Amino acid sequence: MISIVSIYSKPMTSPDIVQDDSPTVVITANEDEELSTRHFGALLTGRSPLCIRRDDMTGVPVAPGVATARFTFRRRHLFWSVILGSSMGVQPRALAFLDKGGRMLLEHPLKRAPGIHATYEEKTDKLCGVWRRVPREYKRLLREGSLYVALIWGDEHNNTMESALSGRINRYPALSTEMFTSLLEPEHIPKTIVNGPCDDYRTPGQEEGWWGGTAVVTGAAGAAPSLHLAVIYNGVFLPASKDQSVRVLLTLPERNQTIIDEVQKVSKPGYELNILEVSTPVSAAELRSLSRGRLTLSVEALGSLERRISGSVRQRVACEVFHAPLMAERPPAAPTPEGLALLYIDKEGSLVYDIQIENFNNSFPKITLVEEQGKRHSQVEILDTRTGVLARPSARIFPPLYEDQLAVHIGSDTGLSVLRGRLLSRPLPDAANSGPALLRRTDVRLSPPMTPVAGLAWVSVDALCGLNYEVIINGYPNQWFAWLDSHTIGGSRALTGAEGSILEPSTAELSALNAGNTYLNVRASDNDTAFLRTRLPKISVPLSCLPAVPDSDNELSANYAPTPVNSTPPDNSLSNSASCFYAGKTYEDGAQWMSSETCHMCGCVHGVLRCDKVHCPPVNCAVPTIKPPGQCCPICTNSTTAVWNESHGCHLAGQYHAPGSSWHPYLVPGGYDTCAICTCEFPTRQVRCPRVRCPPLRCAEKDAYRPDKKACCRVCPEVKAKKTEEETLKDQGAPRTAEEILAEGGCKFPDGPLPNGKEVHPSIHSHGEQRCVTCRCKDGEVTCVRKRCGRAACARRRRGDACCACTRHRRQRAPPPPS
């Protein structure tokens, strides 16, 4: 195996471990443009030179373990992503940025924002966030390599620092083209390290601090596949070592196969960081194993096997999703097909996708992923469903995906593409909410020569009450303008540019976003009428940003369960007159109210009235309860002589709650969420909404399910004894209704509702049952996977395995787009 290896290292005394060869440049007025394409990385180990101190100047103990982080500076914002080593059993409470003197610049709590952010972190095992509007002075520290990042453990309520793990933020080789990552941890846990304050035992040149490394891996497919590795590491050398040789191994353990085995001389090993780069040709099969997380990388110093570090190669660290508005390929029809695509890679290397299509007359469209390089279009993958997980994607998918050359094509049975959109990468910040909103065409027709247009929008509110947005329009070559219309408060706000932030939106605007009463409109520069429009889903707004809400540590926002990405999109009717009539009064769209006469909680959703009987949580008081006038549930009081007083209480999402009252949050259109109980505390008038604590599962995560859609906790399947013949006949004689199946976590399916946990083969009207595709229902969501066949199965396909399609039809070239 031919390979090229280069070794770089600097001692700990150097102020910049990884720096460009060019001299330091002072940041000028166009600093944002210079930094906008910069990528940075950090290795967090016990060998960081930074000593973090508390307010009393005592050193914080160094946490055991290894972590790595990636940073992308984009439009004044620093997006960050972190993966933790397997030895870290407890998640840190915060991520902090510090200067080289240990001064805290920013501390970011590591709380999962509701919606797609929480789902993404769970599916990828990453920590994701963004430092918005980085000050000018801190940008200079970032450029100079004087900015540090630290993970902090401690009590989140008291903001204590029990331990911390830090590392310097640097420019690593090949970060801009990173496709895969490896986090290297010691194979043998260090036993001589004590968990004491950092300044008590840290002496350069002696044995202390966990060691480890990270690798930036880039794979190139094509006629001559190859790999490039940039490995950043420390600690593999013994303390007394001066000149050492380091060995790099890349292996496929399941086949006992070695892909890279190189030994190189290192002069003056660095204490904090060493860098080596390896380039080598590989086979297509090895590249495929790389994309599926089967390769293991290890680094060791010769003669010091006990200090070897290793780790599997997985998808890159960056927290990102890939999205595209889907545009009609031909002139607009009536109605015009439209849609959007959202994809990301999970921790198993699988492709998670959600394709939303509207005004499409085919229930089972042909969805393909196509690599587009100029006029050359090559089909890479076929997606069997609109929403699902592609468990073993082709290795060919990753280079075009990361280089913005992968497109989604949606066609009919004739094979011609009807919708198309090129996927673009987008960093996933901490306030991503429910994902992108599809911008729908209005009834206003554009000029005849205008090609079809498509668009999508991201809108979120961060912890500082800033409104952040991004609007993407395809197919419109001229200038356009966008604005937000909060029709319930009669206000509009123009958006400056396709992406930006509104630092101080009004509380009325935030309330409208929180209630789902805001429209986003796009118009041409030469007219005042919107040609694209969407009603934004409910945006999760921090309670502290909403009006008349007392300060509290409540983590539950007014709509803490936002609309999921794959749910039915909101109505986008152009009419602002949607309202509901109830008991002689007219209520605006999105309004909520309680009828004290009938004890019903009601809401108006797109002009449709929804009312539910008030569900009172159980009351367990040490003192007597009262039932004040106009209230439907009993209230705990603070004394036996309490007097009802309407002048003081709590406000949440526009609803008034009496002191001492408890209630379940009411979410339209889902109804009451019985998994949380909100309380207006009598002494402090603060709202607290703790959720039900679920017991630990006694089965595998993949086997657990929810007994019904509104169940608070997942449970393990029961191991039932075999039923007698009489019981079986009795069950068959009383089939469950579709409503009962869906209420127990079942899934909607074209062939009829599927029970929770059921696996079936889907049927297509024109092709019959698809025996090679298996769909499984779990907790209301359907995941479909096509059977994959290896070379061995293809070799014996004539013996009866019809699912082994060995003609490699996925590699056929797609027809050229219509002119």
Tab-separated table of C-alpha atoms in Angstrom, residues 315-586:
chain	number	residue	atom	x	y	z
A	315	GLN	CA	-19.715	10.779	10.107
A	316	ARG	CA	-18.207	14.234	10.516
A	317	VAL	CA	-18.773	16.178	13.715
A	318	ALA	CA	-20.551	19.187	12.194
A	319	CYS	CA	-24.188	19.638	13.261
A	320	GLU	CA	-25.897	20.152	9.924
A	321	VAL	CA	-28.960	19.322	7.898
A	322	PHE	CA	-29.358	19.361	4.130
A	323	HIS	CA	-32.401	21.075	2.682
A	324	ALA	CA	-33.854	22.085	-0.672
A	325	PRO	CA	-37.055	23.708	-1.925
A	326	LEU	CA	-38.431	21.497	-4.693
A	327	MET	CA	-39.246	23.389	-7.898
A	328	ALA	CA	-41.433	22.269	-10.793
A	329	GLU	CA	-39.360	21.306	-13.840
A	330	ARG	CA	-41.937	22.615	-16.330
A	331	PRO	CA	-44.040	25.791	-16.548
A	332	PRO	CA	-46.602	26.151	-13.772
A	333	ALA	CA	-49.691	24.004	-13.926
A	334	ALA	CA	-52.906	24.513	-12.005
A	335	PRO	CA	-52.202	23.790	-9.217
A	336	THR	CA	-48.405	23.859	-9.322
A	337	PRO	CA	-46.607	20.929	-7.641
A	338	GLU	CA	-44.301	22.094	-4.864
A	339	GLY	CA	-42.418	20.704	-1.886
A	340	LEU	CA	-39.249	20.618	0.175
A	341	ALA	CA	-36.638	18.058	1.212
A	342	LEU	CA	-34.822	17.753	4.539
A	343	LEU	CA	-32.045	15.199	5.186
A	344	TYR	CA	-29.324	14.474	7.723
A	345	ILE	CA	-26.917	11.657	8.648
A	346	ASP	CA	-27.440	9.879	11.986
A	347	LYS	CA	-24.852	8.245	14.257
A	348	GLU	CA	-25.161	4.912	12.416
A	349	GLY	CA	-24.307	6.532	9.093
A	350	SER	CA	-27.901	6.159	7.879
A	351	LEU	CA	-29.660	8.809	5.819
A	352	VAL	CA	-32.717	10.242	7.595
A	353	TYR	CA	-34.991	12.037	5.151
A	354	ASP	CA	-38.320	13.850	5.007
A	355	ILE	CA	-39.806	14.812	1.627
A	356	GLN	CA	-42.905	17.029	1.684
A	357	ILE	CA	-44.866	17.195	-1.590
A	358	GLU	CA	-48.073	19.035	-2.394
A	359	ASN	CA	-50.319	19.197	-5.482
A	360	PHE	CA	-48.762	15.989	-6.795
A	361	ASN	CA	-51.212	13.547	-8.385
A	362	ASN	CA	-49.150	10.407	-7.758
A	363	SER	CA	-49.437	8.735	-4.351
A	364	PHE	CA	-46.184	6.784	-4.888
A	365	PRO	CA	-43.772	9.105	-6.702
A	366	LYS	CA	-40.326	7.999	-7.789
A	367	ILE	CA	-37.828	9.795	-5.514
A	368	THR	CA	-34.161	9.654	-6.497
A	369	LEU	CA	-30.958	11.303	-5.323
A	370	VAL	CA	-28.943	12.481	-8.311
A	371	GLU	CA	-25.382	13.780	-8.501
A	372	GLU	CA	-25.371	16.888	-10.693
A	373	GLN	CA	-22.067	18.011	-12.198
A	374	GLY	CA	-22.871	20.511	-14.922
A	375	LYS	CA	-24.884	18.709	-17.580
A	376	ARG	CA	-23.831	15.313	-16.262
A	377	HIS	CA	-26.480	13.728	-14.024
A	378	SER	CA	-25.807	10.388	-12.292
A	379	GLN	CA	-28.367	8.556	-10.202
A	380	VAL	CA	-26.966	7.654	-6.773
A	381	GLU	CA	-29.837	6.379	-4.592
A	382	ILE	CA	-33.551	5.595	-4.754
A	383	LEU	CA	-35.807	6.480	-1.811
A	384	ASP	CA	-38.776	4.149	-1.409
A	385	THR	CA	-40.918	6.434	0.758
A	386	ARG	CA	-41.380	10.145	1.357
A	387	THR	CA	-40.259	9.870	4.981
A	388	GLY	CA	-37.896	7.282	6.375
A	389	VAL	CA	-34.348	6.081	6.999
A	390	LEU	CA	-31.976	4.730	4.352
A	391	ALA	CA	-29.998	2.321	6.504
A	392	ARG	CA	-27.050	1.619	4.217
A	393	PRO	CA	-26.537	4.459	1.755
A	394	SER	CA	-24.032	4.127	-1.041
A	395	ALA	CA	-20.550	5.531	-0.396
A	396	ARG	CA	-21.040	7.606	-3.562
A	397	ILE	CA	-23.612	9.747	-1.818
A	398	PHE	CA	-21.258	11.593	0.542
A	399	PRO	CA	-18.864	13.515	-1.767
A	400	PRO	CA	-21.663	15.212	-3.755
A	401	LEU	CA	-23.738	15.706	-0.595
A	402	TYR	CA	-20.920	17.584	1.169
A	403	GLU	CA	-19.992	19.493	-2.009
A	404	ASP	CA	-23.587	20.741	-2.662
A	405	GLN	CA	-23.850	18.642	-5.833
A	406	LEU	CA	-26.604	16.247	-4.737
A	407	ALA	CA	-30.172	16.911	-5.848
A	408	VAL	CA	-33.580	15.397	-5.141
A	409	HIS	CA	-35.563	14.432	-8.242
A	410	ILE	CA	-39.231	13.465	-7.951
A	411	GLY	CA	-40.849	11.919	-10.983
A	412	SER	CA	-43.895	10.054	-12.171
A	413	ASP	CA	-44.271	6.552	-13.534
A	414	THR	CA	-43.094	7.777	-16.944
A	415	GLY	CA	-39.663	8.571	-15.504
A	416	LEU	CA	-39.698	12.305	-16.217
A	417	SER	CA	-38.803	14.559	-13.284
A	418	VAL	CA	-41.668	16.728	-12.066
A	419	LEU	CA	-39.958	18.332	-9.043
A	420	ARG	CA	-36.285	18.986	-8.451
A	421	GLY	CA	-34.109	20.700	-5.837
A	422	ARG	CA	-30.394	20.766	-5.045
A	423	LEU	CA	-29.534	20.018	-1.418
A	424	LEU	CA	-27.568	22.638	0.486
A	425	SER	CA	-25.904	22.269	3.886
A	426	ARG	CA	-27.214	24.363	6.784
A	427	PRO	CA	-25.777	24.517	10.316
A	428	LEU	CA	-28.269	23.422	12.959
A	429	PRO	CA	-28.337	25.968	15.824
A	430	ASP	CA	-29.870	25.473	19.256
A	431	ALA	CA	-33.211	27.114	18.404
A	432	ALA	CA	-34.112	25.232	15.232
A	433	ASN	CA	-37.690	24.505	16.359
A	434	SER	CA	-39.767	22.444	13.946
A	435	GLY	CA	-37.624	22.779	10.831
A	436	PRO	CA	-38.192	24.653	7.568
A	437	ALA	CA	-41.550	25.979	6.364
A	438	LEU	CA	-42.526	25.543	2.729
A	439	LEU	CA	-43.246	28.816	0.910
A	440	ARG	CA	-46.354	28.197	-1.174
A	441	ARG	CA	-47.370	29.989	-4.354
A	442	THR	CA	-50.250	32.440	-4.073
A	443	ASP	CA	-52.997	33.024	-6.617
A	444	VAL	CA	-51.038	35.937	-8.066
A	445	ARG	CA	-49.438	34.806	-11.327
A	446	LEU	CA	-45.983	35.934	-12.269
A	447	SER	CA	-45.109	37.178	-15.734
A	448	PRO	CA	-45.512	34.514	-18.514
A	449	PRO	CA	-41.790	33.993	-19.206
A	450	MET	CA	-41.164	33.409	-15.494
A	451	THR	CA	-40.013	29.873	-14.686
A	452	PRO	CA	-41.512	28.036	-11.697
A	453	VAL	CA	-40.320	29.260	-8.310
A	454	ALA	CA	-39.899	27.502	-4.976
A	455	GLY	CA	-38.818	28.551	-1.516
A	456	LEU	CA	-38.488	27.652	2.139
A	457	ALA	CA	-37.856	29.566	5.350
A	458	TRP	CA	-36.282	28.906	8.758
A	459	VAL	CA	-37.409	31.094	11.655
A	460	SER	CA	-36.376	30.748	15.303
A	461	VAL	CA	-36.095	32.743	18.522
A	462	ASP	CA	-32.923	32.373	20.603
A	463	ALA	CA	-32.429	32.599	24.366
A	464	LEU	CA	-31.758	36.359	24.132
A	465	CYS	CA	-35.145	36.910	22.428
A	466	GLY	CA	-33.498	37.579	19.072
A	467	LEU	CA	-35.482	36.585	15.975
A	468	ASN	CA	-33.323	34.708	13.448
A	469	TYR	CA	-34.421	33.879	9.923
A	470	GLU	CA	-33.209	32.443	6.629
A	471	VAL	CA	-35.203	32.527	3.378
A	472	ILE	CA	-34.195	30.524	0.286
A	473	ILE	CA	-35.837	31.219	-3.095
A	474	ASN	CA	-35.094	29.166	-6.226
A	475	GLY	CA	-36.185	30.033	-9.752
A	476	TYR	CA	-36.620	33.793	-9.301
A	477	PRO	CA	-33.685	35.668	-10.908
A	478	ASN	CA	-34.675	39.195	-9.880
A	479	GLN	CA	-34.626	40.973	-6.545
A	480	TRP	CA	-37.285	40.025	-4.021
A	481	PHE	CA	-38.335	41.205	-0.574
A	482	ALA	CA	-39.706	39.302	2.413
A	483	TRP	CA	-41.682	40.423	5.426
A	484	LEU	CA	-43.420	38.952	8.472
A	485	ASP	CA	-47.116	39.632	8.922
A	486	SER	CA	-48.553	39.087	12.408
A	487	HIS	CA	-52.151	39.618	11.384
A	488	THR	CA	-53.657	39.085	14.836
A	489	ILE	CA	-51.838	42.178	16.105
A	490	GLY	CA	-52.055	44.035	12.811
A	491	GLY	CA	-48.283	44.429	12.425
A	492	SER	CA	-45.724	43.786	9.674
A	493	ARG	CA	-41.930	43.766	9.702
A	494	ALA	CA	-39.672	43.848	6.655
A	495	LEU	CA	-36.752	41.405	6.587
A	496	THR	CA	-33.447	42.820	5.392
A	497	GLY	CA	-31.782	40.261	3.162
A	498	ALA	CA	-32.197	36.519	2.768
A	499	GLU	CA	-30.641	35.807	6.175
A	500	GLY	CA	-30.339	37.859	9.309
A	501	SER	CA	-31.434	38.610	12.866
A	502	ILE	CA	-33.905	40.986	14.478
A	503	LEU	CA	-32.325	41.837	17.810
A	504	GLU	CA	-35.289	43.417	19.562
A	505	PRO	CA	-38.618	42.169	18.231
A	506	SER	CA	-41.671	43.388	20.123
A	507	THR	CA	-43.356	41.161	22.680
A	508	ALA	CA	-46.473	41.227	20.500
A	509	GLU	CA	-44.492	39.793	17.558
A	510	LEU	CA	-42.994	37.092	19.766
A	511	SER	CA	-46.432	36.230	21.146
A	512	ALA	CA	-47.792	35.897	17.610
A	513	LEU	CA	-44.880	33.605	16.648
A	514	ASN	CA	-45.429	31.584	19.809
A	515	ALA	CA	-49.132	31.149	18.960
A	516	GLY	CA	-48.542	30.312	15.282
A	517	ASN	CA	-50.264	33.478	14.036
A	518	THR	CA	-47.492	34.813	11.788
A	519	TYR	CA	-47.191	34.694	8.004
A	520	LEU	CA	-44.002	35.068	5.965
A	521	ASN	CA	-44.510	36.723	2.574
A	522	VAL	CA	-42.237	37.184	-0.437
A	523	ARG	CA	-42.933	39.749	-3.143
A	524	ALA	CA	-41.180	40.986	-6.270
A	525	SER	CA	-39.410	44.336	-6.144
A	526	ASP	CA	-41.800	45.833	-8.697
A	527	ASN	CA	-45.064	45.035	-6.946
A	528	ASP	CA	-46.596	44.911	-3.484
A	529	THR	CA	-48.356	41.552	-3.811
A	530	ALA	CA	-46.829	38.397	-2.378
A	531	PHE	CA	-46.150	35.576	-4.850
A	532	LEU	CA	-44.888	33.176	-2.138
A	533	ARG	CA	-46.429	32.865	1.294
A	534	THR	CA	-46.507	30.536	4.294
A	535	ARG	CA	-48.075	30.434	7.672
A	536	LEU	CA	-45.206	29.693	10.058
A	537	PRO	CA	-45.666	26.802	12.468
A	538	LYS	CA	-45.640	27.654	16.138
A	539	ILE	CA	-42.184	28.917	17.073
A	540	SER	CA	-40.896	27.958	20.521
A	541	VAL	CA	-40.264	31.263	22.330
A	542	PRO	CA	-38.503	31.327	25.744
A	543	LEU	CA	-40.910	32.200	28.545
A	544	SER	CA	-38.769	35.152	29.571
A	545	CYS	CA	-39.394	36.719	26.150
A	546	LEU	CA	-43.191	36.562	26.423
A	547	PRO	CA	-45.188	39.354	28.096
A	548	ALA	CA	-46.347	39.204	31.724
A	549	VAL	CA	-44.385	36.057	32.591
A	550	PRO	CA	-42.482	36.067	35.923
A	551	ASP	CA	-38.843	35.047	35.937
A	552	SER	CA	-38.520	31.357	36.664
A	553	ASP	CA	-36.347	28.403	35.887
A	554	ASN	CA	-39.180	26.675	34.070
A	555	GLU	CA	-37.835	24.864	31.018
A	556	LEU	CA	-41.252	24.491	29.421
A	557	SER	CA	-42.170	27.058	26.807
A	558	ALA	CA	-45.746	27.909	26.043
A	559	ASN	CA	-45.745	25.358	23.209
A	560	TYR	CA	-42.937	23.080	24.260
A	561	ALA	CA	-44.137	20.339	21.887
A	562	PRO	CA	-43.853	22.062	18.497
A	563	THR	CA	-45.078	20.606	15.239
A	564	PRO	CA	-42.681	17.864	14.091
A	565	VAL	CA	-41.013	18.127	10.693
A	566	ASN	CA	-43.030	15.316	9.142
A	567	SER	CA	-46.428	16.435	10.414
A	568	THR	CA	-49.201	17.896	8.288
A	569	PRO	CA	-48.115	21.390	7.208
A	570	PRO	CA	-50.206	24.296	8.435
A	571	ASP	CA	-52.923	25.826	6.325
A	572	ASN	CA	-51.538	28.598	4.142
A	573	SER	CA	-54.749	30.174	2.926
A	574	LEU	CA	-54.324	33.777	1.823
A	575	SER	CA	-57.387	34.825	3.781
A	576	ASN	CA	-56.711	36.463	7.123
A	577	SER	CA	-60.381	36.224	8.069
A	578	ALA	CA	-60.226	32.688	9.517
A	579	SER	CA	-62.060	32.887	12.832
A	580	CYS	CA	-64.344	30.862	15.095
A	581	PHE	CA	-67.748	31.667	16.573
A	582	TYR	CA	-68.490	30.368	20.080
A	583	ALA	CA	-71.177	31.305	22.610
A	584	GLY	CA	-72.056	34.522	20.816
A	585	LYS	CA	-68.437	35.713	20.432
A	586	THR	CA	-65.985	35.695	17.517
